[in-house]
XYZ file of C-alpha atoms in Angstrom:
206
model
C 101.318 100.107 97.840
C 102.513 103.794 98.493
C 103.174 106.770 96.507
C 106.089 109.654 97.504
C 105.984 111.422 100.660
C 104.085 114.686 100.735
C 101.591 113.560 97.919
C 98.231 114.709 98.311
C 95.580 111.965 99.105
C 91.804 111.461 99.133
C 89.999 108.957 100.705
C 86.957 107.384 99.062
C 84.285 105.728 100.894
C 81.677 102.832 99.917
C 79.482 102.370 102.843
C 77.036 99.780 103.810
C 74.743 99.362 106.826
C 77.409 99.055 109.710
C 80.502 99.006 107.780
C 82.328 100.714 104.876
C 85.456 100.150 102.429
C 88.062 103.081 102.767
C 90.388 103.411 100.184
C 93.013 106.386 100.067
C 94.304 107.176 96.567
C 97.204 109.577 95.380
C 98.374 110.487 92.031
C 96.239 111.391 88.902
C 93.651 109.401 86.730
C 96.635 108.376 84.527
C 98.663 106.655 87.358
C 96.432 106.314 90.499
C 98.276 104.724 93.516
C 96.529 103.158 96.338
C 98.018 104.380 99.668
C 95.559 102.528 101.830
C 92.437 100.276 101.739
C 90.314 98.672 104.661
C 87.253 97.594 105.714
C 86.056 99.482 108.699
C 83.333 99.305 111.222
C 80.495 102.007 111.331
C 78.847 100.194 114.307
C 81.228 98.911 117.151
C 78.657 97.732 119.410
C 77.459 94.116 118.540
C 74.544 94.556 120.935
C 73.044 97.244 118.227
C 71.267 96.273 115.034
C 73.169 97.551 111.604
C 69.523 98.214 110.304
C 67.834 99.925 112.978
C 64.937 101.217 111.152
C 64.007 97.529 110.144
C 64.603 96.561 113.719
C 62.323 99.523 114.983
C 59.503 98.656 112.754
C 56.633 97.409 114.856
C 58.148 98.848 118.156
C 56.256 101.431 120.084
C 57.219 104.893 118.689
C 59.255 105.981 121.710
C 61.007 102.698 121.848
C 61.744 103.083 118.123
C 63.149 106.531 118.430
C 65.279 105.758 121.351
C 66.781 102.638 119.348
C 67.650 104.696 116.420
C 69.090 107.420 118.305
C 71.349 104.891 120.076
C 72.498 103.605 116.561
C 73.134 107.005 115.333
C 75.188 108.060 118.426
C 77.198 104.800 118.037
C 77.675 105.113 114.162
C 78.766 108.769 114.708
C 81.405 107.599 117.171
C 82.557 104.574 114.901
C 82.736 106.799 111.861
C 84.728 109.316 113.721
C 87.289 106.852 114.945
C 87.805 105.062 111.759
C 88.415 108.278 109.748
C 90.284 109.682 112.305
C 92.683 106.520 112.371
C 92.823 106.562 108.663
C 93.689 110.278 108.335
C 96.307 109.910 111.243
C 98.008 107.078 109.537
C 98.150 108.748 106.091
C 99.818 111.884 107.931
C 102.189 109.680 109.505
C 103.188 108.357 106.047
C 103.608 112.133 104.979
C 100.286 112.599 102.996
C 97.590 115.410 103.330
C 94.210 114.356 103.057
C 92.400 116.536 100.700
C 88.734 115.177 101.925
C 86.589 112.226 101.533
C 84.392 111.015 98.702
C 80.795 109.495 99.463
C 78.071 107.967 97.724
C 75.247 110.576 97.082
C 72.749 108.001 98.177
C 69.087 109.120 98.654
C 69.816 112.286 100.442
C 67.501 112.857 103.296
C 65.489 109.663 102.164
C 63.390 108.733 104.929
C 65.306 110.709 107.636
C 62.352 112.215 109.261
C 62.084 112.919 113.037
C 59.317 115.155 113.682
C 56.167 113.836 115.509
C 54.294 111.696 113.106
C 57.144 111.450 110.512
C 59.008 108.725 111.919
C 55.860 106.610 112.238
C 55.489 107.204 108.322
C 59.066 106.093 107.590
C 58.756 102.820 109.804
C 55.345 101.991 107.922
C 56.905 101.967 104.428
C 59.543 99.445 103.700
C 61.215 101.315 100.887
C 61.747 104.188 103.220
C 63.552 102.094 105.739
C 66.507 101.367 103.246
C 66.807 104.996 102.554
C 66.666 105.892 106.126
C 69.493 103.442 107.185
C 71.659 104.459 104.344
C 71.383 108.046 105.031
C 72.218 107.285 108.877
C 75.706 106.117 107.988
C 76.015 108.726 105.117
C 75.537 111.180 107.845
C 77.812 109.810 110.383
C 80.658 109.777 107.732
C 79.979 113.380 106.698
C 80.119 114.475 110.533
C 83.124 112.445 111.099
C 84.679 114.188 108.133
C 83.766 117.781 109.158
C 85.187 117.057 112.730
C 88.437 116.028 110.933
C 88.524 119.382 108.900
C 88.002 117.445 105.542
C 86.038 118.460 102.615
C 83.364 116.174 101.684
C 82.392 115.369 98.145
C 79.500 113.205 97.195
C 78.695 111.494 94.033
C 76.137 109.195 92.550
C 77.733 105.815 92.782
C 75.038 104.247 90.489
C 76.509 106.517 87.649
C 79.995 106.697 89.067
C 81.676 104.798 86.143
C 80.129 107.238 83.697
C 80.907 110.397 85.488
C 84.524 109.261 85.948
C 85.048 108.512 82.258
C 83.633 111.922 81.353
C 85.598 113.982 83.899
C 88.865 111.856 84.224
C 89.021 110.661 80.712
C 88.374 107.387 78.747
C 90.408 104.602 80.341
C 90.397 105.621 83.990
C 87.923 102.953 84.801
C 89.909 100.357 83.280
C 93.094 101.613 85.120
C 91.015 101.576 88.325
C 89.900 98.029 87.757
C 93.533 96.962 86.900
C 94.780 98.155 90.217
C 94.394 94.751 91.531
C 97.890 94.095 90.110
C 99.289 96.923 92.103
C 97.503 95.913 95.371
C 96.557 92.126 95.030
C 93.337 90.631 96.102
C 90.784 91.767 97.253
C 90.090 94.431 94.826
C 86.165 94.233 94.604
C 83.346 96.524 93.283
C 83.326 98.313 96.593
C 87.195 98.942 96.502
C 86.967 100.224 92.709
C 84.001 102.675 93.555
C 85.997 104.069 96.441
C 89.167 104.484 94.472
C 87.226 106.206 91.558
C 85.309 108.562 93.859
C 88.614 109.578 95.543
C 90.260 110.254 92.289
C 87.152 112.612 91.274
C 87.830 114.479 94.436
C 91.562 114.747 93.754
C 90.704 116.046 90.182
C 88.244 118.634 91.629
C 85.471 116.957 89.911
C 82.021 118.435 91.060
C 79.947 116.434 93.475
């Protein structure tokens, strides 16, 4: 599960509320190689809810804002620690990390903090999911920038089509087939992270 020393790597991230799957890839779309894969915590305090906007709905507004701020702070710290550890281990193995690839998500969805706007987010269920997703996206983006890494974002809902167009037919099947290289588990989260990392390595536009 390694490539030659000195190979440039990219880290693809498939994040969820409170955790993420990280996959580090080297090589090109014709022969991708998995350097690292791991599930990492984006919220290392078990006392905090991984869906803070849902938990804050129904609380007084000041209490809701305080709870969300605590989760944001913890998510930033956890994302920084997870990404720094992954980059350090890759560097120890002789790999330069070109950047990280994230889901585009609903950029800015529900992330409204001015007076009155948070109340609107908390009152509409579809805003809650967008706000929580973007909270973790922002934590990862900040962690990447602190580590000096480029950030590319892709629409993961369209990722397989984007990869096929930009990296060539057959790349999706090759990534799916990496299970034979790395063994189980090799889930859709792993595959999406790997495809996004390959797009970044290839210089694909976000």
